Short mmCIF file of C-alpha atoms in Angstrom, two decimals:
data_model
loop_
_atom_site.label_atom_id
_atom_site.label_comp_id
_atom_site.label_asym_id
_atom_site.label_seq_id
_atom_site.Cartn_x
_atom_site.Cartn_y
_atom_site.Cartn_z
CA UNK A 1 47.14 52.61 78.12
CA UNK A 2 48.15 50.43 81.35
CA UNK A 3 52.25 50.43 81.62
CA UNK A 4 53.79 47.57 83.85
CA UNK A 5 56.98 48.45 85.37
CA UNK A 6 59.85 46.19 87.65
CA UNK A 7 62.38 47.71 89.82
CA UNK A 8 64.88 46.81 89.98
CA UNK A 9 65.91 45.49 86.78
CA UNK A 10 68.86 42.77 88.22
CA UNK A 11 69.20 41.82 91.79
CA UNK A 12 71.89 39.71 93.40
CA UNK A 13 71.87 38.21 96.99
CA UNK A 14 73.42 35.44 99.09
CA UNK A 15 71.82 32.33 99.57
CA UNK A 16 69.36 32.07 102.11
CA UNK A 17 68.42 35.53 102.18
CA UNK A 18 64.32 36.72 101.95
CA UNK A 19 63.87 39.24 99.22
CA UNK A 20 61.02 41.44 98.05
CA UNK A 21 60.67 41.66 93.86
CA UNK A 22 58.51 44.90 92.72
CA UNK A 23 55.84 45.30 90.10
CA UNK A 24 54.02 48.09 89.37
CA UNK A 25 51.22 49.52 86.86
CA UNK A 26 49.64 52.64 86.18
CA UNK A 27 45.76 51.17 85.77
CA UNK A 28 43.78 50.25 88.62
CA UNK A 29 41.08 48.63 86.81
CA UNK A 30 43.02 44.77 86.35
CA UNK A 31 41.34 41.58 86.11
CA UNK A 32 44.42 39.82 87.55
CA UNK A 33 47.95 39.96 87.97
CA UNK A 34 50.04 36.85 87.15
CA UNK A 35 54.06 36.28 88.35
CA UNK A 36 56.12 34.40 85.89
CA UNK A 37 59.73 32.53 86.32
CA UNK A 38 61.63 32.68 83.05
CA UNK A 39 65.18 30.53 82.86
CA UNK A 40 67.59 31.69 80.57
CA UNK A 41 66.61 30.34 76.84
CA UNK A 42 63.50 28.93 78.35
CA UNK A 43 60.01 29.53 77.76
CA UNK A 44 57.57 31.13 80.96
CA UNK A 45 56.70 29.45 83.87
CA UNK A 46 53.43 30.58 86.00
CA UNK A 47 54.73 31.02 89.49
CA UNK A 48 51.28 32.91 91.02
CA UNK A 49 47.96 34.29 89.97
CA UNK A 50 46.36 37.11 92.31
CA UNK A 51 42.60 37.63 91.17
CA UNK A 52 41.49 41.42 91.58
CA UNK A 53 39.68 40.64 94.31
CA UNK A 54 42.35 39.00 96.35
CA UNK A 55 45.02 40.32 98.20
CA UNK A 56 47.35 37.57 98.42
CA UNK A 57 48.66 34.09 96.87
CA UNK A 58 50.94 31.80 98.35
CA UNK A 59 53.08 28.62 97.35
CA UNK A 60 55.97 27.45 98.76
CA UNK A 61 58.32 30.29 99.74
CA UNK A 62 56.31 32.58 97.42
CA UNK A 63 54.30 34.67 98.32
CA UNK A 64 52.60 37.40 96.16
CA UNK A 65 50.48 40.40 96.89
CA UNK A 66 48.25 42.98 95.34
CA UNK A 67 47.55 46.55 96.39
CA UNK A 68 45.13 47.95 93.36
CA UNK A 69 44.59 51.08 94.96
CA UNK A 70 48.39 51.86 95.12
CA UNK A 71 48.96 49.75 91.95
CA UNK A 72 51.66 47.64 93.30
CA UNK A 73 52.14 43.74 93.58
CA UNK A 74 54.95 42.07 95.29
CA UNK A 75 56.62 38.66 95.00
CA UNK A 76 58.28 37.80 98.33
CA UNK A 77 60.78 34.58 97.96
CA UNK A 78 61.62 33.17 101.23
CA UNK A 79 65.21 31.62 102.06
CA UNK A 80 66.44 32.11 98.66
CA UNK A 81 68.42 29.01 96.98
CA UNK A 82 70.88 29.20 93.80
CA UNK A 83 68.12 27.44 92.14
CA UNK A 84 65.97 30.59 92.30
CA UNK A 85 68.63 32.38 89.97
CA UNK A 86 65.82 33.55 87.41
CA UNK A 87 64.33 36.14 85.74
CA UNK A 88 60.95 37.48 87.37
CA UNK A 89 57.91 38.76 84.78
CA UNK A 90 54.95 39.97 86.31
CA UNK A 91 51.64 40.63 83.79
CA UNK A 92 48.24 42.03 84.10
CA UNK A 93 45.34 42.51 81.67
CA UNK A 94 42.11 42.13 80.94
CA UNK A 95 40.20 39.67 79.12
CA UNK A 96 43.38 37.47 78.27
CA UNK A 97 45.48 40.09 76.93
CA UNK A 98 48.83 40.12 79.21
CA UNK A 99 50.83 43.58 79.57
CA UNK A 100 54.26 42.56 80.87
CA UNK A 101 56.98 44.07 82.87
CA UNK A 102 60.61 44.16 82.01
CA UNK A 103 61.48 41.50 84.41
CA UNK A 104 63.56 41.53 87.00
CA UNK A 105 66.54 39.08 86.55
CA UNK A 106 67.57 37.65 90.25
CA UNK A 107 71.01 35.95 90.73
CA UNK A 108 71.69 33.99 94.40
CA UNK A 109 74.74 33.52 95.30
CA UNK A 110 75.79 30.37 97.11
CA UNK B 1 49.28 16.58 79.35
CA UNK B 2 52.34 18.20 77.13
CA UNK B 3 50.76 21.22 77.85
CA UNK B 4 51.75 24.29 75.14
CA UNK B 5 53.97 22.84 72.12
CA UNK B 6 55.60 24.95 69.79
CA UNK B 7 57.49 23.96 67.16
CA UNK B 8 60.01 24.39 65.41
CA UNK B 9 62.45 25.41 68.71
CA UNK B 10 64.60 27.60 66.03
CA UNK B 11 64.71 28.70 62.57
CA UNK B 12 66.52 30.88 60.25
CA UNK B 13 65.14 32.69 57.52
CA UNK B 14 66.14 34.72 54.85
CA UNK B 15 64.14 38.09 53.85
CA UNK B 16 61.29 37.54 52.03
CA UNK B 17 60.50 34.01 52.91
CA UNK B 18 57.23 32.87 54.39
CA UNK B 19 57.08 30.26 57.35
CA UNK B 20 54.41 28.94 59.88
CA UNK B 21 55.02 28.80 63.26
CA UNK B 22 53.36 26.04 65.27
CA UNK B 23 51.13 25.99 68.16
CA UNK B 24 49.03 23.22 70.10
CA UNK B 25 47.77 22.40 73.27
CA UNK B 26 45.76 19.55 74.51
CA UNK B 27 44.30 21.24 77.83
CA UNK B 28 40.95 22.20 76.11
CA UNK B 29 41.82 25.92 76.30
CA UNK B 30 39.43 28.25 74.65
CA UNK B 31 42.12 31.23 74.85
CA UNK B 32 45.44 31.28 72.40
CA UNK B 33 47.69 34.06 71.68
CA UNK B 34 50.91 34.89 70.22
CA UNK B 35 53.63 37.25 72.28
CA UNK B 36 57.18 38.39 70.69
CA UNK B 37 59.84 38.75 73.10
CA UNK B 38 62.86 41.49 71.99
CA UNK B 39 65.50 42.74 74.72
CA UNK B 40 64.34 46.08 75.93
CA UNK B 41 60.75 46.07 74.79
CA UNK B 42 59.61 42.76 76.78
CA UNK B 43 56.80 40.71 75.77
CA UNK B 44 54.68 42.07 73.37
CA UNK B 45 50.89 40.15 72.04
CA UNK B 46 50.77 39.81 68.22
CA UNK B 47 47.62 38.30 67.75
CA UNK B 48 45.37 36.38 69.95
CA UNK B 49 41.72 33.80 69.71
CA UNK B 50 38.90 33.43 71.85
CA UNK B 51 38.10 29.89 70.60
CA UNK B 52 37.87 28.35 67.22
CA UNK B 53 36.99 30.42 63.97
CA UNK B 54 37.87 33.69 66.23
CA UNK B 55 41.13 35.94 66.01
CA UNK B 56 41.98 39.41 66.64
CA UNK B 57 44.57 41.73 66.48
CA UNK B 58 47.04 42.63 69.83
CA UNK B 59 49.62 45.15 69.85
CA UNK B 60 51.85 44.48 67.21
CA UNK B 61 50.20 42.37 64.22
CA UNK B 62 51.94 43.57 61.08
CA UNK B 63 53.70 41.18 59.08
CA UNK B 64 51.83 38.18 60.82
CA UNK B 65 48.54 36.35 60.19
CA UNK B 66 46.62 33.52 62.11
CA UNK B 67 43.84 31.27 61.99
CA UNK B 68 42.22 29.14 64.40
CA UNK B 69 40.08 26.02 62.80
CA UNK B 70 40.65 23.73 65.91
CA UNK B 71 40.48 24.50 69.66
CA UNK B 72 43.80 22.45 69.94
CA UNK B 73 45.64 24.27 67.10
CA UNK B 74 46.91 28.23 66.62
CA UNK B 75 49.67 28.55 63.93
CA UNK B 76 51.33 31.78 63.26
CA UNK B 77 52.19 32.64 59.58
CA UNK B 78 54.99 35.07 58.74
CA UNK B 79 53.64 36.57 55.27
CA UNK B 80 57.65 38.00 54.21
CA UNK B 81 59.77 38.19 56.77
CA UNK B 82 61.85 40.83 57.86
CA UNK B 83 64.97 41.50 60.01
CA UNK B 84 62.54 43.02 62.37
CA UNK B 85 60.86 40.20 62.89
CA UNK B 86 63.99 38.56 64.36
CA UNK B 87 62.35 37.58 67.88
CA UNK B 88 61.75 34.88 70.55
CA UNK B 89 58.05 33.77 70.27
CA UNK B 90 55.87 32.42 72.39
CA UNK B 91 52.37 30.57 72.22
CA UNK B 92 50.14 30.62 75.06
CA UNK B 93 46.85 29.89 76.22
CA UNK B 94 43.87 29.53 79.05
CA UNK B 95 41.09 28.03 79.89
CA UNK B 96 39.09 31.29 78.49
CA UNK B 97 39.63 35.08 78.42
CA UNK B 98 38.04 35.58 82.19
CA UNK B 99 40.72 37.18 84.16
CA UNK B 100 40.99 34.69 86.90
CA UNK B 101 42.34 31.93 84.19
CA UNK B 102 45.68 31.38 84.65
CA UNK B 103 48.11 31.44 81.32
CA UNK B 104 50.46 28.81 80.23
CA UNK B 105 53.29 29.24 77.89
CA UNK B 106 55.23 27.08 75.47
CA UNK B 107 58.80 26.40 75.12
CA UNK B 108 59.20 29.04 72.45
CA UNK B 109 60.55 29.73 68.77
CA UNK B 110 63.66 31.49 68.63
CA UNK B 111 63.72 32.75 64.86
CA UNK B 112 66.62 34.66 63.07
CA UNK B 113 65.81 36.66 59.89
CA UNK B 114 68.78 37.38 57.95
#
């Protein structure tokens, strides 16, 4: 059974710092890996989707990488801003059925 | 496009009551699903549908029913609400259930069962 883990559960950094969020999964037979952002009391916003055949995806200050052989994905946030404060979730799965990690709650201090 | 919409945003029920959580999407997506989010448990799949008339169970289907009569709508029915069903419910959709399709989520319904 696929298990997805995100470490750390919480992270606090000063504004401007570059940071990396980690996501690991136990079964490397995945179709894709998707990163989401969730603001308190809100729904999930899709950030990046990496196909199983891809190594990374970029959107603005965000870069997500995927290493299937090691069962890991990272989300790199460059030049963090207070507006980046949120919970970041990774999810993977087959045929649309997503398995989520517990998330990393990020606080960026001004 | 409105994307994925959910109603109501908040709901309080008494144990034993039934209700339907509504979900609609206007992106002509074939694949739709329901998740619940609980502290310490993360998001878990309840039911999903790969197209109109086709539904299947996810990880935690007990106590919930679904149907898919149109491409746009995918309601989730609580048959007899229990306190254990207090949660935040999210509906999601994607173009298909193939792995390369991005999934989009609605804003959620916050349900409390007393």
